Structures are given as structure tokens and as C-alpha cells.
Short mmCIF file of C-alpha atoms (C1' of nucleotides) and ligand atoms in Angstrom, two decimals:
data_model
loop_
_atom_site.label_atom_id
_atom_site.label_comp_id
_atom_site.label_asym_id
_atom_site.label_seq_id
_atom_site.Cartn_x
_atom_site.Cartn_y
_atom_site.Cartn_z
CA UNK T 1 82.56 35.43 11.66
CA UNK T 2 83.66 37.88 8.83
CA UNK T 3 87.21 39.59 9.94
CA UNK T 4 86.74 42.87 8.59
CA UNK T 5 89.85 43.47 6.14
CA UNK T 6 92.24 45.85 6.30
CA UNK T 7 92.72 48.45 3.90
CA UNK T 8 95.36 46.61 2.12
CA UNK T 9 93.49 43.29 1.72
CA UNK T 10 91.29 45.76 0.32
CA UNK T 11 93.45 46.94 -2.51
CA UNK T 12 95.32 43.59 -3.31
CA UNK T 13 91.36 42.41 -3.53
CA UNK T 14 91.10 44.89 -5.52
CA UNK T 15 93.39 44.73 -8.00
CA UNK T 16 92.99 41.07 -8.49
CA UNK T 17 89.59 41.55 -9.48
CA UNK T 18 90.74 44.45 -12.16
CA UNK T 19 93.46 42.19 -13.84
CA UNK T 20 90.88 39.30 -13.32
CA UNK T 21 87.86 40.99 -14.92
CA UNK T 22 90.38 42.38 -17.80
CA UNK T 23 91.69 39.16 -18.92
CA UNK T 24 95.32 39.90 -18.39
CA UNK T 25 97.00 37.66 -16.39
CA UNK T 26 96.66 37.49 -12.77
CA UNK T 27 100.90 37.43 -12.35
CA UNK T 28 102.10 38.17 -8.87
CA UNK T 29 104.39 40.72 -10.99
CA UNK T 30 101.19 41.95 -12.57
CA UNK T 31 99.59 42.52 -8.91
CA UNK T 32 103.05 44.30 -8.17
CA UNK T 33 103.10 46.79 -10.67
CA UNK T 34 99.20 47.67 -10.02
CA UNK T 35 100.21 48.28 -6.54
CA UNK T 36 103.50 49.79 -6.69
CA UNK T 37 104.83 47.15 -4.36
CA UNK T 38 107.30 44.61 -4.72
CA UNK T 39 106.49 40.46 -6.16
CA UNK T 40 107.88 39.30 -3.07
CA UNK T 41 105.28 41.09 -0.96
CA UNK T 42 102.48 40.28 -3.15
CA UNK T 43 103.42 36.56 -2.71
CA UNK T 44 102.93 36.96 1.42
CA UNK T 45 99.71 38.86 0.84
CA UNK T 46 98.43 36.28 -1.50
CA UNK T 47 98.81 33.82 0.89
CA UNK T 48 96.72 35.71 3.79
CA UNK T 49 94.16 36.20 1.40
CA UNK T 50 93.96 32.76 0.57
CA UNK T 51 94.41 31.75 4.19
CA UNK T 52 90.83 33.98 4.08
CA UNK T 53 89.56 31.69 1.13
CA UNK T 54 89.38 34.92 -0.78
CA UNK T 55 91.25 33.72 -3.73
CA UNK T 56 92.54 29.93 -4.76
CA UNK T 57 96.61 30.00 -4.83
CA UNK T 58 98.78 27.14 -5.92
CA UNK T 59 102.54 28.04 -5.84
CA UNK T 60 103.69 29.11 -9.37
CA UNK T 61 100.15 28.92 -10.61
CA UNK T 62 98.91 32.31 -10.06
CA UNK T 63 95.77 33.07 -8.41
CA UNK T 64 91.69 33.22 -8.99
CA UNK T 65 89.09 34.79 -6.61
CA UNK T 66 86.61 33.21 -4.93
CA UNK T 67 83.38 34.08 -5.11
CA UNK T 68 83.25 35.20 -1.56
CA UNK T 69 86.34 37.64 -3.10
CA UNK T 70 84.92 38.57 -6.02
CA UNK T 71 82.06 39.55 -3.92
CA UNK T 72 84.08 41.66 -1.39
CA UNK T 73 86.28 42.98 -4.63
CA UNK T 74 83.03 44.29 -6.13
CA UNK T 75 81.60 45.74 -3.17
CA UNK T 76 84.99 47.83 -2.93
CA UNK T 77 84.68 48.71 -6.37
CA UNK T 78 80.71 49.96 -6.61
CA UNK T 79 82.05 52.00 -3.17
CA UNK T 80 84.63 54.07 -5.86
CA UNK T 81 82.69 54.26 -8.23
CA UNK T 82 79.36 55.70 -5.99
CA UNK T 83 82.30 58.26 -4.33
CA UNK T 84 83.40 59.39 -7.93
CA UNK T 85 79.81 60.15 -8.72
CA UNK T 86 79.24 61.73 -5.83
CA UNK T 87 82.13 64.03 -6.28
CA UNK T 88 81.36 65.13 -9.43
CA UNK T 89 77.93 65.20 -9.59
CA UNK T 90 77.76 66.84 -6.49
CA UNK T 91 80.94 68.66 -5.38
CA UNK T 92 81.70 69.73 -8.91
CA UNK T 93 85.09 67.91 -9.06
CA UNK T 94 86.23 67.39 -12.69
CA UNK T 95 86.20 63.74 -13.81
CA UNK T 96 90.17 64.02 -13.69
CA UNK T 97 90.29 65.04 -9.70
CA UNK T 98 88.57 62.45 -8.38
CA UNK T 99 90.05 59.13 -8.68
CA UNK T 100 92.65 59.80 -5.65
CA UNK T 101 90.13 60.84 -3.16
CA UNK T 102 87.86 58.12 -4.14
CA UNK T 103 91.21 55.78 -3.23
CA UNK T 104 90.75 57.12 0.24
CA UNK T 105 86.78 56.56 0.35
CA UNK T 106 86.59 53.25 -0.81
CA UNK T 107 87.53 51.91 2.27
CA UNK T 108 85.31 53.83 4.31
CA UNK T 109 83.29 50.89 6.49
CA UNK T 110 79.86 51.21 7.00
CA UNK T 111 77.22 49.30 4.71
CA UNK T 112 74.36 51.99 5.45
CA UNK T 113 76.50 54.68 4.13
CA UNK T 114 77.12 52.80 1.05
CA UNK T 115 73.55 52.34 0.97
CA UNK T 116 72.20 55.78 1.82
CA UNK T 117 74.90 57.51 -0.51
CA UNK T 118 73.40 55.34 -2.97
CA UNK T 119 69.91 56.26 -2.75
CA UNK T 120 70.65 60.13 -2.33
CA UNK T 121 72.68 59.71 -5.43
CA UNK T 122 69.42 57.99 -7.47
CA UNK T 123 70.95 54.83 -7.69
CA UNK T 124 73.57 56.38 -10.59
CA UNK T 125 74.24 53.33 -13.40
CA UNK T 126 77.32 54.62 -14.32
CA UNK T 127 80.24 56.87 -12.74
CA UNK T 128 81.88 59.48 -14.39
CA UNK T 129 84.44 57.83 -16.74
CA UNK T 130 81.39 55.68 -17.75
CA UNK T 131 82.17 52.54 -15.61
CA UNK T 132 79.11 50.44 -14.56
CA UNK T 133 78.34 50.70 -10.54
CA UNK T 134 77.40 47.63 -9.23
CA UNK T 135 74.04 48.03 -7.36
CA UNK T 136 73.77 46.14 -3.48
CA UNK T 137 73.30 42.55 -5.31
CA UNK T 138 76.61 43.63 -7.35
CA UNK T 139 74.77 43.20 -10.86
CA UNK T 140 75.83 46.12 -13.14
CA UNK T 141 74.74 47.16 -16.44
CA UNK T 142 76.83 45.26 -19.84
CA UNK T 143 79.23 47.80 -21.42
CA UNK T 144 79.13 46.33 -24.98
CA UNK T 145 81.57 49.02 -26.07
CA UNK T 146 84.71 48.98 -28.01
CA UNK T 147 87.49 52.03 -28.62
CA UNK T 148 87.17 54.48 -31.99
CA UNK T 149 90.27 52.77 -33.38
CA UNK T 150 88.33 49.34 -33.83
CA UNK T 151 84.82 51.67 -35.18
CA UNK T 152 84.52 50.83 -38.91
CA UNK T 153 85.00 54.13 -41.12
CA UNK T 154 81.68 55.91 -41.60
CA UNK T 155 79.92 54.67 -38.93
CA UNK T 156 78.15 56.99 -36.14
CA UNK T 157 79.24 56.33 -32.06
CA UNK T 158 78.23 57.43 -29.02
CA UNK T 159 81.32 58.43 -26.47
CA UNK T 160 80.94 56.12 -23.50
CA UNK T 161 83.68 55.20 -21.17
CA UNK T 162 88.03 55.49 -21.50
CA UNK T 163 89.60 53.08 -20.89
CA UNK T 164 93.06 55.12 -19.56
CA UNK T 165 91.68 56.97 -16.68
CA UNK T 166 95.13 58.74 -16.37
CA UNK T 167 94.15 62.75 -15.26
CA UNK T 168 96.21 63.54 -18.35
CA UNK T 169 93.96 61.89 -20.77
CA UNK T 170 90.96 63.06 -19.07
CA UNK T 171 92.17 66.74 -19.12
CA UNK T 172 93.18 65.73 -22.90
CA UNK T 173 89.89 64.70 -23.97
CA UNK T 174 88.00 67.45 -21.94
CA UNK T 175 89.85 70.09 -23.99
CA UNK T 176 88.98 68.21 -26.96
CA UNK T 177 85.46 68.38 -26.14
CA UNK T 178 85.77 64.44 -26.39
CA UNK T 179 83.43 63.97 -22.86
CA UNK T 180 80.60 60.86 -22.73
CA UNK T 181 77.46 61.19 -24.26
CA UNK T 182 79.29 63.08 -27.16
CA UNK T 183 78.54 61.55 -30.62
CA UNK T 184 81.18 61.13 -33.40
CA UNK T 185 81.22 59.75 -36.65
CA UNK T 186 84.57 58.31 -37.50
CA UNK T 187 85.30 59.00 -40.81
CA UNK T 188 88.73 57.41 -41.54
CA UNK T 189 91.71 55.64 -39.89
CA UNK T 190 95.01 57.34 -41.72
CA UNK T 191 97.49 54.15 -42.37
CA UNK T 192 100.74 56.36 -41.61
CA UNK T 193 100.20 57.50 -38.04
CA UNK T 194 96.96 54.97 -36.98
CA UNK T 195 95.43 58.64 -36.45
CA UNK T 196 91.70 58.75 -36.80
CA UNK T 197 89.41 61.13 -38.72
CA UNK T 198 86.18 62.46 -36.88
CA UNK T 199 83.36 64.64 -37.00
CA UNK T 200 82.31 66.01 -33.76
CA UNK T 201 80.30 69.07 -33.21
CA UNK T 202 79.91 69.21 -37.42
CA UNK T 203 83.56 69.99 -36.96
CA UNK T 204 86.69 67.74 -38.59
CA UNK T 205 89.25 66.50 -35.94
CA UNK T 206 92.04 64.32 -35.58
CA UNK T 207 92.75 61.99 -32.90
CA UNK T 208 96.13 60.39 -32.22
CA UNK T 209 96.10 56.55 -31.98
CA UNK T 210 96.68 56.78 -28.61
CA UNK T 211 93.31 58.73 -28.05
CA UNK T 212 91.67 56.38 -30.24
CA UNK T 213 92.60 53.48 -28.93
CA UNK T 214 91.84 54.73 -25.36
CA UNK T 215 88.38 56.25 -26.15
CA UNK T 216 85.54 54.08 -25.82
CA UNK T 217 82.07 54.08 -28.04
CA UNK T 218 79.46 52.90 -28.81
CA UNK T 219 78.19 52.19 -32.09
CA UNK T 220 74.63 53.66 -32.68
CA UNK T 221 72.52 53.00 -35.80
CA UNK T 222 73.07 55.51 -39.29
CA UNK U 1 107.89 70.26 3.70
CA UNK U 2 104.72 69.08 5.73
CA UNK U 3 105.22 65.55 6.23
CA UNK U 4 101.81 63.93 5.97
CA UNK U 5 100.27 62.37 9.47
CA UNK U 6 99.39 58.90 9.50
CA UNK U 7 95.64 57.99 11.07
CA UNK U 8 97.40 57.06 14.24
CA UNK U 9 99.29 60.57 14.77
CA UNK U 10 95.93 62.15 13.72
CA UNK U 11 94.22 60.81 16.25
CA UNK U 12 96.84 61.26 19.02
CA UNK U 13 96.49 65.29 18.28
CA UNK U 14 93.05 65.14 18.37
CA UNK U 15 92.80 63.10 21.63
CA UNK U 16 94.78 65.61 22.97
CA UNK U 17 93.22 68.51 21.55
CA UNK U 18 90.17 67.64 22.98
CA UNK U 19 91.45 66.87 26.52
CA UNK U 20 93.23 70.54 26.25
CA UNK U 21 90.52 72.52 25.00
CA UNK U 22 88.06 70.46 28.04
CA UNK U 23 90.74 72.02 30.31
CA UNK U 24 91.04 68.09 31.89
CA UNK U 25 94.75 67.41 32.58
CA UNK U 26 96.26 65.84 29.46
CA UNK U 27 98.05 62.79 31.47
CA UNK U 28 99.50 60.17 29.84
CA UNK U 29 96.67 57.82 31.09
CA UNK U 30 93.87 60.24 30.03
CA UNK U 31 95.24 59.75 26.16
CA UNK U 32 95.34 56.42 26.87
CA UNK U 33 92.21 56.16 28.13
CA UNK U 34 90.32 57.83 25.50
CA UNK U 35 92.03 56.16 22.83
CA UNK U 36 91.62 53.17 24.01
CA UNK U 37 95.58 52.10 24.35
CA UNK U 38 98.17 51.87 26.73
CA UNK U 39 100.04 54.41 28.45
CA UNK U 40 103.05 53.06 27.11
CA UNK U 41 101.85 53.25 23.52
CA UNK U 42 101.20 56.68 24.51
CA UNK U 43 104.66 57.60 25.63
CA UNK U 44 106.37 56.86 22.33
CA UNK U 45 104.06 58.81 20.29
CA UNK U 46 104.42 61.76 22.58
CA UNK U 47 107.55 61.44 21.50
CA UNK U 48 107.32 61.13 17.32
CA UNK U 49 104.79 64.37 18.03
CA UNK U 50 107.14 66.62 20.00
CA UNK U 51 110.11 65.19 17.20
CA UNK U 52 107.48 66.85 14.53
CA UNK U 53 106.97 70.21 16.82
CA UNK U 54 103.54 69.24 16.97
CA UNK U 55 103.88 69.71 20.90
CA UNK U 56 106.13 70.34 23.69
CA UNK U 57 106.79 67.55 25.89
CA UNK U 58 109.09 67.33 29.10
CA UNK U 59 109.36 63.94 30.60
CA UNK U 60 106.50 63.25 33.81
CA UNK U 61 105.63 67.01 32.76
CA UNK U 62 102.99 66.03 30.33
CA UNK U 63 102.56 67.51 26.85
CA UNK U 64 100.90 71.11 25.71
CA UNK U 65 100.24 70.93 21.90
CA UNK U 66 102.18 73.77 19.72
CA UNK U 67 100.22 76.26 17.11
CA UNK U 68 101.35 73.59 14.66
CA UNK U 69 99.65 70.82 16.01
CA UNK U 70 96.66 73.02 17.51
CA UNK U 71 95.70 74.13 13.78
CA UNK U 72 96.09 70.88 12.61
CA UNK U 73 93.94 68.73 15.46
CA UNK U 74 91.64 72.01 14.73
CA UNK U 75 91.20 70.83 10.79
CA UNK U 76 90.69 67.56 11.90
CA UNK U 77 87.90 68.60 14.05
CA UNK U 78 86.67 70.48 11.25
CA UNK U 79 86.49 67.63 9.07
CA UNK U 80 85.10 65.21 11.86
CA UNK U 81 82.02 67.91 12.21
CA UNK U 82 81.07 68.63 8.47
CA UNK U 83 80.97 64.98 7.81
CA UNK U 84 78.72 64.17 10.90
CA UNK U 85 76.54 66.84 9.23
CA UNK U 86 76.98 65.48 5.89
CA UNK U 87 75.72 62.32 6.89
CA UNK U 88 72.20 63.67 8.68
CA UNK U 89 71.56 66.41 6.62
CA UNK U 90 71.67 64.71 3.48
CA UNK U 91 71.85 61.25 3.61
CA UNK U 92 69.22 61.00 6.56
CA UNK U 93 71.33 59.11 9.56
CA UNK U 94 70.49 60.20 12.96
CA UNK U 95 72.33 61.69 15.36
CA UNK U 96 73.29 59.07 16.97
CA UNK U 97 74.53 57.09 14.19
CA UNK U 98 76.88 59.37 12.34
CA UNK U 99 79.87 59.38 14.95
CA UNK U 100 81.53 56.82 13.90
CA UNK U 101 81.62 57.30 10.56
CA UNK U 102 82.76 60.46 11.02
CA UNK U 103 85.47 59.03 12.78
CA UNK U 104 86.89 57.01 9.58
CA UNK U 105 85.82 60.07 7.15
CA UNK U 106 88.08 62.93 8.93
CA UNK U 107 91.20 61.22 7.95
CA UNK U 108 90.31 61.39 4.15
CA UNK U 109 93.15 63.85 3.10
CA UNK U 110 92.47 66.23 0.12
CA UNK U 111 91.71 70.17 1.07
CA UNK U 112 89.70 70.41 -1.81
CA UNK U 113 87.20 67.97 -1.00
CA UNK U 114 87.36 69.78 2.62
CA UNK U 115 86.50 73.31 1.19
CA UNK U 116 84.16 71.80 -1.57
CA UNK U 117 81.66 70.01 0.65
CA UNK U 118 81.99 73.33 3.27
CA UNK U 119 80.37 74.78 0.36
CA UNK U 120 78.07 72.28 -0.78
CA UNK U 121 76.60 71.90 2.79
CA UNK U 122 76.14 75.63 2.99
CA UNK U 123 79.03 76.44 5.67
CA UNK U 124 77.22 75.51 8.25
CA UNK U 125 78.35 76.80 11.66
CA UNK U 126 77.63 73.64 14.13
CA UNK U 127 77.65 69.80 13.97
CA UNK U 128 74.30 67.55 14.55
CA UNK U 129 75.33 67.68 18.08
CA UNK U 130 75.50 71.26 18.30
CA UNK U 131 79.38 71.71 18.71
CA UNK U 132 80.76 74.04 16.52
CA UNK U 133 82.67 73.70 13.48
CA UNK U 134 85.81 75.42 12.60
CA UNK U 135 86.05 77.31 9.66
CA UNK U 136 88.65 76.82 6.88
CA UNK U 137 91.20 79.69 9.33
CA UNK U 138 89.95 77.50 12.34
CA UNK U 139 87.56 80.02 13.89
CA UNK U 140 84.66 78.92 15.29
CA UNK U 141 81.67 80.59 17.31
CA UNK U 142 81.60 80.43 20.79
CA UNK U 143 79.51 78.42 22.98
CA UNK U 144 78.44 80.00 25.57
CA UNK U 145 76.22 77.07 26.84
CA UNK U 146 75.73 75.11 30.52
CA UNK U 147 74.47 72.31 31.49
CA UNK U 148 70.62 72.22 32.71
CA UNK U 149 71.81 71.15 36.50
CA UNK U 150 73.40 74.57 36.36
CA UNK U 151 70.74 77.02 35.16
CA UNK U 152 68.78 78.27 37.98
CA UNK U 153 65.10 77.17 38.39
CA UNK U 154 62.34 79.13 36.89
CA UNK U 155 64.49 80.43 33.63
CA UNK U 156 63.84 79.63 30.55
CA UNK U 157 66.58 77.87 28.24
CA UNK U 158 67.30 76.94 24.58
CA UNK U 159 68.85 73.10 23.50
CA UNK U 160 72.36 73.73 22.40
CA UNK U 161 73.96 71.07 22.96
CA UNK U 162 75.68 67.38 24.29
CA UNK U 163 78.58 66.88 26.76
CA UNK U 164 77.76 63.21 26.74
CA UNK U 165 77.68 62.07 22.39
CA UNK U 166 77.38 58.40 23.44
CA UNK U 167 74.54 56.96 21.08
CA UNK U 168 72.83 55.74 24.22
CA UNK U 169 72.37 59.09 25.05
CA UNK U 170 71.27 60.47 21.79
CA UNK U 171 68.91 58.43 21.34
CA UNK U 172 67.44 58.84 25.18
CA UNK U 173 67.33 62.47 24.43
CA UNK U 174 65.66 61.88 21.08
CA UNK U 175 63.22 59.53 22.60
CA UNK U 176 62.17 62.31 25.28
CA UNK U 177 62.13 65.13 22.16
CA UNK U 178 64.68 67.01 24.18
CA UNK U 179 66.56 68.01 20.93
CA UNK U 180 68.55 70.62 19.92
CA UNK U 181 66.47 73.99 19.31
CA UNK U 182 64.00 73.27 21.80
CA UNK U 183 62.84 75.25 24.29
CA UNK U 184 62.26 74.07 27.45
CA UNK U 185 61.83 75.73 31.16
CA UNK U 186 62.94 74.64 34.20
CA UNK U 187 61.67 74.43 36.95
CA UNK U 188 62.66 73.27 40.18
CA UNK U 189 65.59 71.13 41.39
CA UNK U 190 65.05 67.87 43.47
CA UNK U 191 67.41 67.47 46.28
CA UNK U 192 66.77 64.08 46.90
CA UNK U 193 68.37 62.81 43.61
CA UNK U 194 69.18 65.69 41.70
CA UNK U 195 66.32 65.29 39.02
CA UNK U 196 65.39 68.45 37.29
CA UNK U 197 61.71 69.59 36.57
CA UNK U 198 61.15 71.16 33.31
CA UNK U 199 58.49 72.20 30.89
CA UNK U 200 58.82 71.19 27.45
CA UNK U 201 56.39 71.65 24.73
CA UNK U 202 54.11 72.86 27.43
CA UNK U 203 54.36 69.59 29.32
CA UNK U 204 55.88 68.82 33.01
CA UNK U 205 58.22 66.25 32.78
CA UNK U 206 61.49 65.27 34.95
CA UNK U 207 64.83 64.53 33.32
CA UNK U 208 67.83 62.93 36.00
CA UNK U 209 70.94 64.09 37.35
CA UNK U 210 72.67 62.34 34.24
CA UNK U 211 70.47 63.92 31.90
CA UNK U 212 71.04 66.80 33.42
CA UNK U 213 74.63 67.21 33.34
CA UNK U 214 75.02 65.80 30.00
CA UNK U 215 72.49 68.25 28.55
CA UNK U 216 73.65 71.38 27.32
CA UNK U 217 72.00 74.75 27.19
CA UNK U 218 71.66 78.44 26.54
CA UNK U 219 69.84 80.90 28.57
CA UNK U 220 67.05 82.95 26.69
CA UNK U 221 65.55 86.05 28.17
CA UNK U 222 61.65 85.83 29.93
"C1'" DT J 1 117.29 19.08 -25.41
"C1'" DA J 2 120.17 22.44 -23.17
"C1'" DA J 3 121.01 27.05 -21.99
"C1'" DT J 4 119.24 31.45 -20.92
"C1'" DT J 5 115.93 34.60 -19.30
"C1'" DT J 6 111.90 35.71 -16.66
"C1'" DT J 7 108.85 34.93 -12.93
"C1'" DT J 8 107.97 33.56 -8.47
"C1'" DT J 9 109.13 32.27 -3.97
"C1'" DT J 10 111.95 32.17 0.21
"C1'" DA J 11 114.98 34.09 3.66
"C1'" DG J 12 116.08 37.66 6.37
"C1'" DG J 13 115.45 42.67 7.64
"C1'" DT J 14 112.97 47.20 8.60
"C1'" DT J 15 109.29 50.24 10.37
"C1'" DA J 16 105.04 51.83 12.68
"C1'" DA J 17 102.08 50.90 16.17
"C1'" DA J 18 100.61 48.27 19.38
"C1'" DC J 19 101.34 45.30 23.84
"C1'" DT J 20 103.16 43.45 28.85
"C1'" DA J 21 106.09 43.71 32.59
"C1'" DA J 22 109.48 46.04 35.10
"C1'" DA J 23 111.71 50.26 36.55
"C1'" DT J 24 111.43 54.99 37.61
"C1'" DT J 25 109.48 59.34 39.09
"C1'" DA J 26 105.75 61.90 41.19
"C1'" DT J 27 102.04 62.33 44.43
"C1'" DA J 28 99.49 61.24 48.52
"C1'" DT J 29 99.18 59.36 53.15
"C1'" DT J 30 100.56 58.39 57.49
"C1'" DA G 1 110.13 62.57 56.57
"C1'" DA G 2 109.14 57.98 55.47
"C1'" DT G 3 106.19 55.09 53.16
"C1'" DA G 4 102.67 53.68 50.08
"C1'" DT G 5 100.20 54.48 45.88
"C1'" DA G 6 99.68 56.17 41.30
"C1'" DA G 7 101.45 57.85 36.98
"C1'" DT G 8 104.88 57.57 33.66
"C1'" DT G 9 108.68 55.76 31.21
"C1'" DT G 10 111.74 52.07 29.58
"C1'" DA G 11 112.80 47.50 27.89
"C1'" DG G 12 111.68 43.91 25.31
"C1'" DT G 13 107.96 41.51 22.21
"C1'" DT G 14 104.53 41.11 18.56
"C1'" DT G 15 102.19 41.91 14.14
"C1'" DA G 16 101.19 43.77 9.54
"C1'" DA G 17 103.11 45.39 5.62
"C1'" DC G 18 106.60 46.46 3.31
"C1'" DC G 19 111.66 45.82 1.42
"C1'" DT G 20 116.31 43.52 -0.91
"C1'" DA G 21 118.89 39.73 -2.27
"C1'" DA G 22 119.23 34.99 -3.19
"C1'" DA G 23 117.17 30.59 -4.52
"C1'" DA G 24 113.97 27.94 -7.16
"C1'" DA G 25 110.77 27.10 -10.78
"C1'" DA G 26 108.80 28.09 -15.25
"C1'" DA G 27 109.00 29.78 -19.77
"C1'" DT G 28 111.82 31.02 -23.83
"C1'" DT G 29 115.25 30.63 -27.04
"C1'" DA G 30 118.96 28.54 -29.22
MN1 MN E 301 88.62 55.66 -10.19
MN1 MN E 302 85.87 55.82 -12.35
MN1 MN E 303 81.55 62.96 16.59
MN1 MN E 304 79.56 65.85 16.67
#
DNA sequence: TAATTTTTTTAGGTTAAACTAAATTATATT
DNA sequence: AATATAATTTAGTTTAACCTAAAAAAATTA
């Protein structure tokens, strides 16, 4: 009754769902360069997957999940994120090393290891770059967050998520002590560069635009 | 350098790993058989293997893996066995559940995450189903184990082990508490249909031929 | 609107891993 | 030794997932 997908069903799901949920448009070129495949192949998988009435496909006119897909594209996703937690939390990976693996785990099929992972874990919230996990039901937490270089000068934020998850910027913000949970108060945005002025730590810093506009917060009260 | 193995070549190696280690002739038909393919299907990948020096093959001569592909079948194995104890140790499966996982989880390829749960688990030197796992050089402890049907009557023996890891199995043994660690004494062998008599927890029971030779133990002294 | 550029699809091929059926080699039986 | 049986290999297909190059459609720009 439900063909059990193969692992690159899985990823084309998968990626659907991430250009889907992030407002950018759902081009077959867009799908493409998320993969690293060619448009041409994402316009034959498209098709299977619709075939599976996992996403609605009219010729030229892009492509939306179904709910059945958004479903299965979620249930992929809360199996990443539950992985990442696990390696970090448990296997003292860094938050840069384990985005690969977790690649590889994701598609792991059994729904009672998803399920007892989960419950060993404590039913985590969030995984280590500060993305919601979506619990069995697939509900996950709101992340009403925005990045630093949108934060209003002299206001006080709370480090929550990033929205690059390249290892470089992780390493990058690790050295600059810039890990969740971390509070900052921006003090100014510097019109010549787009850098940002901070206080972390009671210390002065810098950020580069492109930190600041890849650094998510949230805004806390004082 | 080391061209990576896809799932398909992994399991191959360890098919055949397993068929040479149980000293059972490693025919064309006996891969087949326990992968659950063809002989024909089995010919060709003899083939990409010896290409890759992972064995020596002569045509109709059958195949005799190299180092190369001994080590590797050996991490594979390695891999296989600290996930199956992964899975009951900490997240609670039984023994008879965690095969198959294991099955998917040994072909997750990162060393680190290898060496990393070794040490999270403690290094622990045998599987839920008391096989042994190779180390991170590939040493592993010797069993020196037999099957009940061969340990003479009146001798006292220690659970060590499974030939037989079908679940159906398991889960008989588990049902009779004939589980690894035990301690049980035999007693007397019937020859009218090869049923053992044994003492276990202080109580007489009788266990089959089956059970018998699927049921593997170590001698203690007394 | 017409021309140009970009995006998407189609057509036709490749590769890995399977399969069936037929041919070949090895083993067992008479 | 001749024959029958079993194991193995070869030949020829199939399928999923990719690719390149060419055609078609859509979106931009002039
Ligand atoms: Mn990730
Ligand atoms: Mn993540
Ligand atoms: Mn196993
Ligand atoms: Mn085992």
C-alpha cells in the first residue's frame, strides 16, 4: 500500500520541501542546484514523484507537495535533525561535523528507531544549529527569529539558529564565541561595510555583513 | 586512492566473509543464496571485486577474499555489531529486533562516527548475540564456544551464544530464559529425537535437537 | 510587439545492479 | 568411461538514476 521510497525520492522530497518551506521558488533548476544534479533529471524524478501523488506537477508550472509529501518530507527531515542531536549531544561531534553523516542517517528505515532515538534523546525541541524537530505528529515549535543585520541598534538578542549551515561558518562563529543561547546587544550597523557593532561577553566585536546576515536572534526584552 | 564501496559491493564482501570465516565453501550459489540473488548476479560482481583486489577469483575455482577485502568485510562487521548493541543497550530493542537495522546502519560511512560511538558504548567486546566485535585493528576475542548437542551430559555450561540469529529463534530462546550469561547444566541426551535435558535456574526442562544445535555455549568447570 | 535570453522538457545514452535463459564446465552416478 | 546432474558463466534484458545536447516554452528586454 505505501512503496517504501528510495533514497533518492527521499532527497528530491526533501529538497522540495526546503525551497517550499523557504519561499523561494520551487524551479526544477532550483531542485538541480540543491541536489547537484542536472534540470533534465529533476524533470524525470518529478514526474515519479507525482506519479506517487507526492507533489502536484503541471509542465512548465513548477511543482507543490502534497500533503501526503509534505508529510513524508517532514518525517525525513525530524530524522536529520534527531541524528544531528544525537551526534552532538551524545558523541561529542561539533555542530560543523555532523550534517554529512546525518545525510547518511536520514534514510535509515525503521519508525521504532526514529521513535526510540527520540525518547532516549528527551524528545530534544531543537537540533544543534537551532532548527525545530518535528515531533511524531510533525508539529514543531515557531522560530519567530530574524538575523542581527535586521535587529534595530541598541536592542538586546538571544543567538538562536544560522541560517548558512556551511562547516565554514559554523567553525567561524564557534571561534567567535558566536554559539546559540549566547546573548548580544547590537549596538550599531556601520553604513560603509553593512558590518555590525556588538557586545558579547561585555566585550566590543565586529561582525561582517555576511555573519550578520547569516546569524539568527532573537529579540529579548531591555 | 580507496575508491569508496557502494552498499551492494559491501555486502558481497561481507556475504563472503562470513561464508569464509564459517569454513562453508564460498560457491557461487552459497552467495547467492544468502543474499538473496542470482548466481548470475553473483558472477559479475565476483568480478568488479577481484578488478578492486578485494579477492582472488579463478573462473569455476571460486573466490578467496584478499587482506584488502578481509579488513574491510572485518570493519563492516564491526560496524554491523556496535550498532546491534547500540540499539539494545540504549535505546531498549530486543534482541531480536535490532538485526535489521543493523543491517541498513553498517553502511553509514564516516570513521569518526565508527570510533566515536566505540567509545560512547564503552568498547564493548561482543554483540547482543554474543558474537564478537572487532576492534578498530580488527582483532577480536575468540570464541571458544559449542553448541549444547555437543557438550557431554552432566557438565555444566555458560550461554555464549547463537548460530541460528533468526528472530524466531531469539525470541524462542528469550521466551524459555535461555539467554546469554546463563548458566545451565545438562543433563542427559535423548536418543529418540535428540532433545537435550538441562537444568536451568534450578529447573528440569528439555530444549530440541534445533535448539540444541543453534544454541551456543562455553564449558565452565564443576 | 518582436527579439533575445532563460528555463524547462524531450530525446537519446550511460552505468550499476539486478534478472532469465542458454551455454559451458565440473562433479557424481552408473 | 560415458552419462546425467549440478554449479557456474555468458548473453541478452530490465530498471533506476543519472548525463548531454537539442527542442520547446516562458520570461525579459528592446
Ligand atoms: Mn543538517
Ligand atoms: Mn541541523
Ligand atoms: Mn546481526
Ligand atoms: Mn549480532
Amino acid at each position: 500500500m505505501m512503496s517504501t521510497l528510495s533514497i533518492s525520492e527521499e532527497n528530491y522530497l526533501k529538497a522540495i520541501f526546503h525551497l517550499y518551506t523557504h519561499d523561494a521558488g520551487i524551479g526544477t533548476n532550483a531542485i538541480a542546484h540543491h541536489l547537484n544534479t542536472k534540470a533534465a533529471s529533476v524533470t524525470e524524478m518529478i514526474k515519479k514523484l507525482a506519479e506517487k501523488k507526492l507533489l502536484t506537477y503541471e509542465k512548465y508550472q513548477g511543482v507543490v507537495p502534497t500533503r501526503k509529501g509534505f508529510t513524508l518530507a517532514l518525517g525525513i527531515v525530524r530524522k536529520h535533525r534527531l541524528w544531528e542531536y544525537f551526534l552532538v549531544e551524545k558523541l561529542k561531534f561539533k555542530w560543523d561535523e555532523v550534517h554529512d553523516i546525518a545525510e547518511q542517517l536520514e534514510h535509515i528505515k525503521s519508525e521504532r528507531l526514529v521513535e526510540q532515538l527520540d525518547h532516549y534523546l528527551g524528545f530534544p525541541k531543537l537540533d544543534p544549529h537551532g532548527d525545530p524537530i518535528p515531533d511524531k505528529e510533525g508539529k514543531m515549535c515557531a522560530m519567530n527569529c530574524c538575523c542581527v543585520s535586521d535587529i534595530k541598534p541598541n536592542s538586546n538578542a538571544k543567538i538562536s539558529g544560522v541560517k548558512n549551515h556551511s562547516p565554514a561558518f559554523l567553525k567561524h562563529l564557534e571561534k567567535m564565541k558566536l554559539t546559540i543561547g549566547k546573548t548580544v546587544k547590537v549596538i550599531d550597523r556601520n553604513d560603509f561595510d553593512q558590518s555590525v557593532e556588538l557586545v558579547l561577553n561585555h566585550e566590543t566585536m565586529y561582525i561582517s555583513k555576511e555573519v550578520a546576515e547569516n546569524l539568527l536572534v532573537k529579540k529579548i526584552k531591555g
